[in-house]
Amino acid sequence: MNTNAVIAIHGGAGTIVRASLTANAEAEYHAALHAVLAAGQRVLADGGSALDAVSEAVRLLEDCPLFNAGRGAVYTAAGTHELDAAIMDGSTLEAGAICCVKRVRNPILAARSVLEHSEHVLFTGEGAESFAAAQGLEFVEPDYFDTEARHRQWLLARDQQRAMLDHDGASFAFSSSATGGDDPTSHEPLDPNRKFGTVGAVALDAHGHVAAATSTGGITNKQAGRVGDTPLIGAGCYADDATCAVSTTGSGEMFMRMVAAYDVAAQMAYRNVCLQDAAHDVVMNRLPKIDGRGGLIAVDARGNIALPFNTEGMYRGFARVGETPVTAIYR
Ligand code: ASP
């Protein structure tokens, strides 16, 4: 038995500075992260698998409107929600993912069903929803995902003709009118008072297995049909007992181009570096080369964890079995 069982979670990274969060908002985030960690910790303490722990943690984060996944997801340019999620089991290298779903209440459960009940790895749109329906998963009306704060955020982005990280107006503009450069407005937070984020979890269980799960609404005002790193195995999510489990958050296009999650595992395998060094290199050296902003959480089979980010903040936390959960927001 492995006594190092641990779970780590994130709720997105971005321009999250102390001045932009009220004491109440800050307390709300800490409480939400703490509750999710405690739930994941219980699964692990009861001898549950890392896969069960990350599924449960991400399901709870999806149900929490503070974060950009499930309820509280950002809006596309068409004013709709398109959700992506992925999950991977480090003990078998089995994986499941779905993208562009609009009515599945918990995308992570759909991804888990793909992992368990399909020979395929990734389903998109209507096909993903048909699969989820056949698996008996819960469906909701698309407006279930609506929140007022997200709607405001979308109107702002739409008016500025930008697509950006939900929690970060800086550096993530695709449209020609605001591709960074000299435009000072492209470096201002979209909504300085409310920061939200993609969610993820990684865990090591008592049997020595690791798993990772990631879920998102994507980026505000994204073009309909756009898919980011989150549901792509190796980019937004990866797990292998031989190396580590990783869940990412940030500018998805750059994480895809860097195959960021897998790169952490690959560096451990081929360069023989430790988890901390591999994770640090990907987030602090490699991603910044192509303006990749964000962070990741990772755990290895010995119970080491790494939670690096190259932004001002990242909602994050970890909990070892038998110990008080630790949560943090700023650098
Ligand atoms: N990585 C996500 C995406 O590009 C966004 C995020 O992490 O907030 O869809």
Short mmCIF file of C-alpha atoms and ligand atoms in Angstrom, two decimals:
data_model
loop_
_atom_site.label_atom_id
_atom_site.label_comp_id
_atom_site.label_asym_id
_atom_site.label_seq_id
_atom_site.Cartn_x
_atom_site.Cartn_y
_atom_site.Cartn_z
CA MET A 1 0.00 0.00 0.00
CA ASN A 2 1.16 3.50 -0.82
CA THR A 3 0.84 5.87 2.11
CA ASN A 4 1.47 8.95 -0.01
CA ALA A 5 -2.05 9.17 -1.43
CA VAL A 6 -2.72 12.74 -2.48
CA ILE A 7 -5.07 14.82 -4.64
CA ALA A 8 -4.37 18.22 -6.22
CA ILE A 9 -6.85 20.44 -8.04
CA HIS A 10 -6.91 23.69 -10.03
CA GLY A 11 -9.66 26.10 -10.93
CA GLY A 12 -7.87 28.02 -13.68
CA ALA A 13 -4.92 30.40 -13.98
CA GLY A 14 -4.77 34.00 -15.15
CA THR A 15 -4.58 37.62 -14.12
CA ILE A 16 -5.69 36.90 -10.59
CA VAL A 17 -4.22 39.60 -8.37
CA ARG A 18 -5.02 40.33 -4.75
CA ALA A 19 -6.44 43.75 -5.55
CA SER A 20 -9.04 42.31 -7.89
CA LEU A 21 -10.69 39.93 -5.43
CA THR A 22 -12.78 41.08 -2.49
CA ALA A 23 -12.19 39.35 0.84
CA ASN A 24 -15.57 37.65 0.43
CA ALA A 25 -14.83 36.39 -3.06
CA GLU A 26 -11.45 35.15 -1.90
CA ALA A 27 -13.05 33.29 0.99
CA GLU A 28 -15.63 31.80 -1.38
CA TYR A 29 -12.91 30.40 -3.63
CA HIS A 30 -10.91 28.97 -0.73
CA ALA A 31 -14.04 27.34 0.68
CA ALA A 32 -15.00 25.83 -2.68
CA LEU A 33 -11.49 24.47 -3.29
CA HIS A 34 -11.33 23.14 0.28
CA ALA A 35 -14.66 21.30 -0.02
CA VAL A 36 -13.66 19.67 -3.31
CA LEU A 37 -10.28 18.59 -1.90
CA ALA A 38 -11.96 17.13 1.17
CA ALA A 39 -14.30 15.10 -1.06
CA GLY A 40 -11.39 13.79 -3.13
CA GLN A 41 -9.45 13.04 0.03
CA ARG A 42 -12.37 10.94 1.35
CA VAL A 43 -12.39 8.83 -1.80
CA LEU A 44 -8.66 8.16 -1.40
CA ALA A 45 -8.91 7.55 2.36
CA ASP A 46 -11.58 4.91 1.71
CA GLY A 47 -9.18 3.09 -0.60
CA GLY A 48 -10.84 4.46 -3.75
CA SER A 49 -8.92 4.74 -7.00
CA ALA A 50 -7.16 7.87 -8.24
CA LEU A 51 -9.58 7.71 -11.19
CA ASP A 52 -12.57 7.88 -8.83
CA ALA A 53 -10.99 10.72 -6.86
CA VAL A 54 -10.32 12.92 -9.91
CA SER A 55 -13.77 12.18 -11.42
CA GLU A 56 -15.47 13.20 -8.20
CA ALA A 57 -13.34 16.32 -7.71
CA VAL A 58 -13.95 17.55 -11.26
CA ARG A 59 -17.66 16.71 -11.10
CA LEU A 60 -17.97 18.93 -8.02
CA LEU A 61 -15.95 21.71 -9.65
CA GLU A 62 -18.25 21.50 -12.71
CA ASP A 63 -21.29 21.94 -10.47
CA CYS A 64 -19.76 25.00 -8.78
CA PRO A 65 -20.64 28.19 -10.71
CA LEU A 66 -17.42 29.90 -9.61
CA PHE A 67 -15.45 27.97 -12.20
CA ASN A 68 -15.48 27.83 -16.00
CA ALA A 69 -16.63 24.23 -16.39
CA GLY A 70 -20.12 22.77 -16.31
CA ARG A 71 -22.43 25.33 -14.67
CA GLY A 72 -20.68 28.69 -15.00
CA ALA A 73 -19.05 27.88 -18.34
CA VAL A 74 -18.09 30.79 -20.58
CA TYR A 75 -20.03 31.80 -23.72
CA THR A 76 -19.03 31.21 -27.34
CA ALA A 77 -19.26 33.98 -29.95
CA ALA A 78 -22.69 32.57 -30.79
CA GLY A 79 -23.86 33.11 -27.20
CA THR A 80 -23.92 29.38 -26.47
CA HIS A 81 -21.85 27.07 -24.24
CA GLU A 82 -19.62 24.31 -25.64
CA LEU A 83 -17.99 22.09 -23.06
CA ASP A 84 -14.87 19.93 -23.27
CA ALA A 85 -13.47 17.34 -20.84
CA ALA A 86 -10.93 14.53 -20.63
CA ILE A 87 -9.84 11.89 -18.14
CA MET A 88 -6.95 9.42 -18.11
CA ASP A 89 -6.04 6.42 -15.96
CA GLY A 90 -2.30 6.14 -15.35
CA SER A 91 -2.47 2.45 -14.47
CA THR A 92 -3.82 1.35 -17.87
CA LEU A 93 -3.20 4.41 -20.09
CA GLU A 94 -6.91 4.28 -20.90
CA ALA A 95 -8.45 7.65 -21.68
CA GLY A 96 -11.80 9.18 -22.54
CA ALA A 97 -12.75 12.64 -23.77
CA ILE A 98 -15.62 14.65 -25.22
CA CYS A 99 -15.76 18.08 -26.78
CA CYS A 100 -18.34 20.65 -27.93
CA VAL A 101 -21.19 19.21 -25.86
CA LYS A 102 -24.05 21.56 -25.01
CA ARG A 103 -26.45 19.66 -22.82
CA VAL A 104 -24.53 17.09 -20.77
CA ARG A 105 -24.65 18.29 -17.17
CA ASN A 106 -21.27 16.83 -16.20
CA PRO A 107 -18.90 16.55 -19.16
CA ILE A 108 -16.33 14.74 -16.99
CA LEU A 109 -18.77 11.87 -16.41
CA ALA A 110 -19.26 11.61 -20.16
CA ALA A 111 -15.48 11.46 -20.61
CA ARG A 112 -15.29 8.78 -17.94
CA SER A 113 -17.98 6.78 -19.76
CA VAL A 114 -15.97 7.00 -22.97
CA LEU A 115 -12.94 5.68 -21.06
CA GLU A 116 -14.93 2.79 -19.61
CA HIS A 117 -17.41 1.87 -22.29
CA SER A 118 -15.98 2.77 -25.68
CA GLU A 119 -13.16 1.54 -27.85
CA HIS A 120 -12.68 5.17 -28.94
CA VAL A 121 -11.05 7.99 -27.02
CA LEU A 122 -12.66 11.26 -28.16
CA PHE A 123 -16.22 12.07 -29.25
CA THR A 124 -17.40 15.47 -30.46
CA GLY A 125 -20.69 17.40 -30.54
CA GLU A 126 -23.83 15.46 -31.39
CA GLY A 127 -21.99 12.14 -31.44
CA ALA A 128 -20.69 12.80 -27.93
CA GLU A 129 -24.20 13.68 -26.75
CA SER A 130 -25.70 10.55 -28.32
CA PHE A 131 -23.05 8.48 -26.59
CA ALA A 132 -23.71 10.19 -23.25
CA ALA A 133 -27.47 9.68 -23.66
CA ALA A 134 -26.98 5.99 -24.39
CA GLN A 135 -24.92 5.77 -21.19
CA GLY A 136 -27.81 7.25 -19.21
CA LEU A 137 -26.02 10.45 -18.21
CA GLU A 138 -27.96 13.47 -17.00
CA PHE A 139 -28.95 16.07 -19.60
CA VAL A 140 -29.89 19.70 -18.92
CA GLU A 141 -31.29 22.57 -20.98
CA PRO A 142 -28.46 24.70 -22.42
CA ASP A 143 -29.44 27.62 -20.17
CA TYR A 144 -28.53 25.53 -17.11
CA PHE A 145 -24.93 26.61 -17.80
CA ASP A 146 -25.82 30.34 -17.89
CA THR A 147 -24.53 32.67 -15.19
CA GLU A 148 -24.89 36.42 -15.11
CA ALA A 149 -21.21 37.09 -14.53
CA ARG A 150 -20.23 35.01 -17.56
CA HIS A 151 -22.82 36.72 -19.69
CA ARG A 152 -21.44 40.15 -18.75
CA GLN A 153 -17.95 38.93 -19.48
CA TRP A 154 -19.03 37.68 -22.89
CA LEU A 155 -20.74 40.97 -23.83
CA LEU A 156 -17.50 42.78 -22.97
CA ALA A 157 -15.40 40.40 -25.06
CA ARG A 158 -17.86 40.52 -27.94
CA ASP A 159 -17.91 44.30 -27.97
CA GLN A 160 -14.12 44.33 -28.03
CA GLN A 161 -14.18 41.59 -30.68
CA ARG A 162 -11.87 39.43 -28.64
CA ALA A 163 -11.74 35.83 -27.58
CA MET A 164 -9.94 35.28 -24.33
CA LEU A 165 -9.25 33.27 -21.26
CA ASP A 166 -12.21 33.61 -18.97
CA HIS A 167 -10.06 34.77 -16.07
CA ASP A 168 -7.53 36.74 -18.03
CA GLY A 169 -7.96 39.52 -20.53
CA ALA A 170 -4.23 39.77 -21.02
CA SER A 171 -2.35 38.27 -23.92
CA PHE A 172 -5.04 36.05 -25.31
CA ALA A 173 -6.72 37.87 -28.12
CA PHE A 174 -7.21 36.18 -31.44
CA SER A 175 -9.04 38.80 -33.45
CA SER A 176 -7.22 41.26 -35.67
CA SER A 177 -8.48 44.22 -33.67
CA ALA A 178 -6.67 43.10 -30.54
CA THR A 179 -3.75 40.83 -31.07
CA GLY A 180 -1.81 42.22 -28.17
CA GLY A 181 0.96 44.37 -29.60
CA ASP A 182 0.49 48.04 -28.89
CA ASP A 183 -3.13 47.90 -27.86
CA PRO A 184 -3.08 48.67 -24.13
CA THR A 185 -6.65 47.48 -23.63
CA SER A 186 -5.65 43.96 -24.66
CA HIS A 187 -3.68 43.66 -21.44
CA GLU A 188 -6.48 44.54 -19.09
CA PRO A 189 -8.42 41.87 -17.28
CA LEU A 190 -11.77 41.25 -18.93
CA ASP A 191 -13.63 41.49 -15.70
CA PRO A 192 -11.30 42.45 -12.88
CA ASN A 193 -13.80 41.57 -10.19
CA ARG A 194 -14.65 38.06 -11.22
CA LYS A 195 -12.05 35.51 -12.17
CA PHE A 196 -13.09 32.07 -13.26
CA GLY A 197 -11.29 29.09 -14.61
CA THR A 198 -11.03 25.74 -16.25
CA VAL A 199 -10.87 22.96 -13.66
CA GLY A 200 -8.72 19.91 -13.18
CA ALA A 201 -7.58 17.27 -10.73
CA VAL A 202 -4.69 14.83 -10.42
CA ALA A 203 -4.34 12.12 -7.80
CA LEU A 204 -2.20 9.27 -6.52
CA ASP A 205 -4.11 6.51 -4.75
CA ALA A 206 -3.09 4.05 -2.03
CA HIS A 207 -2.44 1.40 -4.69
CA GLY A 208 0.23 3.55 -6.33
CA HIS A 209 -1.83 4.55 -9.38
CA VAL A 210 -2.22 8.06 -10.76
CA ALA A 211 -5.02 9.68 -12.78
CA ALA A 212 -5.84 13.09 -14.25
CA ALA A 213 -9.04 14.87 -15.28
CA THR A 214 -9.70 18.29 -16.87
CA SER A 215 -12.94 20.09 -17.79
CA THR A 216 -13.69 23.49 -19.33
CA GLY A 217 -16.09 25.83 -21.08
CA GLY A 218 -13.06 27.00 -23.10
CA ILE A 219 -12.36 30.68 -23.66
CA THR A 220 -14.86 33.54 -23.68
CA ASN A 221 -16.20 34.50 -27.11
CA LYS A 222 -14.45 31.55 -28.78
CA GLN A 223 -15.64 30.72 -32.29
CA ALA A 224 -18.30 28.02 -32.26
CA GLY A 225 -16.64 24.67 -32.85
CA ARG A 226 -13.28 25.77 -31.44
CA VAL A 227 -11.63 23.05 -29.36
CA GLY A 228 -8.76 23.83 -26.98
CA ASP A 229 -6.22 21.71 -25.16
CA THR A 230 -8.51 20.41 -22.41
CA PRO A 231 -10.03 17.36 -24.17
CA LEU A 232 -6.83 16.47 -26.02
CA ILE A 233 -4.91 13.68 -24.34
CA GLY A 234 -1.32 14.84 -23.97
CA ALA A 235 -2.14 18.55 -24.22
CA GLY A 236 -4.60 19.29 -21.39
CA CYS A 237 -4.56 15.95 -19.59
CA TYR A 238 -2.20 13.02 -19.26
CA ALA A 239 -1.51 10.19 -16.81
CA ASP A 240 0.98 7.35 -16.68
CA ASP A 241 1.98 5.51 -13.48
CA ALA A 242 5.54 5.32 -14.83
CA THR A 243 5.91 9.09 -14.76
CA CYS A 244 3.07 11.35 -13.59
CA ALA A 245 -0.47 12.68 -13.97
CA VAL A 246 -0.98 16.21 -15.31
CA SER A 247 -3.92 18.61 -15.77
CA THR A 248 -3.39 22.00 -17.42
CA THR A 249 -5.08 25.39 -17.66
CA GLY A 250 -4.24 28.37 -19.81
CA SER A 251 -4.06 29.52 -23.42
CA GLY A 252 -5.16 26.23 -24.96
CA GLU A 253 -3.73 26.76 -28.43
CA MET A 254 -0.22 27.10 -26.99
CA PHE A 255 -0.66 24.10 -24.68
CA MET A 256 -1.72 22.08 -27.73
CA ARG A 257 1.30 23.19 -29.75
CA MET A 258 3.62 22.28 -26.86
CA VAL A 259 1.78 19.01 -26.10
CA ALA A 260 2.24 20.41 -22.61
CA ALA A 261 0.86 17.69 -20.32
CA TYR A 262 2.69 14.91 -22.13
CA ASP A 263 5.88 16.95 -22.23
CA VAL A 264 6.08 16.84 -18.43
CA ALA A 265 5.82 13.03 -18.52
CA ALA A 266 8.21 12.76 -21.49
CA GLN A 267 10.86 14.87 -19.79
CA MET A 268 10.68 12.59 -16.75
CA ALA A 269 10.94 9.49 -18.91
CA TYR A 270 13.56 10.56 -21.42
CA ARG A 271 15.59 13.18 -19.57
CA ASN A 272 15.29 11.41 -16.26
CA VAL A 273 14.42 14.65 -14.43
CA CYS A 274 12.16 14.85 -11.36
CA LEU A 275 8.51 15.96 -11.47
CA GLN A 276 9.23 19.47 -10.20
CA ASP A 277 11.96 20.13 -12.75
CA ALA A 278 9.91 18.77 -15.66
CA ALA A 279 6.78 20.73 -14.72
CA HIS A 280 8.79 23.90 -14.10
CA ASP A 281 10.54 23.63 -17.46
CA VAL A 282 7.28 23.23 -19.40
CA VAL A 283 5.50 26.13 -17.67
CA MET A 284 8.37 28.55 -17.10
CA ASN A 285 10.63 27.90 -20.10
CA ARG A 286 8.88 26.13 -22.95
CA LEU A 287 5.37 27.62 -22.96
CA PRO A 288 6.55 31.24 -22.63
CA LYS A 289 8.58 30.79 -25.85
CA ILE A 290 5.29 30.80 -27.76
CA ASP A 291 3.46 33.14 -25.36
CA GLY A 292 1.78 30.26 -23.61
CA ARG A 293 0.20 31.52 -20.40
CA GLY A 294 -1.22 29.39 -17.63
CA GLY A 295 -0.18 26.57 -15.37
CA LEU A 296 -0.61 22.93 -14.50
CA ILE A 297 -0.92 20.56 -11.60
CA ALA A 298 0.97 17.28 -11.51
CA VAL A 299 1.58 14.32 -9.21
CA ASP A 300 3.94 11.36 -9.54
CA ALA A 301 3.73 7.81 -8.21
CA ARG A 302 5.79 8.74 -5.14
CA GLY A 303 3.35 11.43 -4.08
CA ASN A 304 5.44 14.41 -5.18
CA ILE A 305 3.33 17.27 -6.45
CA ALA A 306 4.04 20.33 -8.62
CA LEU A 307 1.67 23.26 -9.20
CA PRO A 308 3.60 25.75 -11.35
CA PHE A 309 2.00 28.68 -13.21
CA ASN A 310 3.42 31.62 -15.15
CA THR A 311 0.46 33.96 -14.59
CA GLU A 312 -0.33 36.20 -11.63
CA GLY A 313 -2.40 33.52 -9.96
CA MET A 314 -3.94 30.08 -10.20
CA TYR A 315 -6.78 28.72 -8.06
CA ARG A 316 -5.24 25.58 -6.65
CA GLY A 317 -4.86 23.24 -3.72
CA PHE A 318 -3.80 19.80 -2.60
CA ALA A 319 -4.69 17.38 0.16
CA ARG A 320 -2.77 14.40 1.47
CA VAL A 321 -4.78 11.69 3.16
CA GLY A 322 -4.97 12.44 6.88
CA GLU A 323 -3.80 16.03 6.51
CA THR A 324 -5.61 19.37 6.27
CA PRO A 325 -6.17 20.49 2.66
CA VAL A 326 -4.03 23.41 1.50
CA THR A 327 -5.51 26.01 -0.89
CA ALA A 328 -3.94 29.03 -2.59
CA ILE A 329 -4.76 31.65 -5.21
CA TYR A 330 -1.89 34.09 -5.77
CA ARG A 331 1.75 33.63 -6.62
N1 ASP B 1 -7.21 25.75 -21.60
C1 ASP B 1 -8.59 26.15 -21.76
C2 ASP B 1 -8.91 26.25 -23.23
O1 ASP B 1 -8.10 26.76 -23.96
C3 ASP B 1 -8.90 27.46 -21.11
C4 ASP B 1 -8.51 27.60 -19.66
O2 ASP B 1 -7.68 26.88 -19.16
O3 ASP B 1 -9.06 28.49 -18.99
O4 ASP B 1 -9.98 25.88 -23.62
#
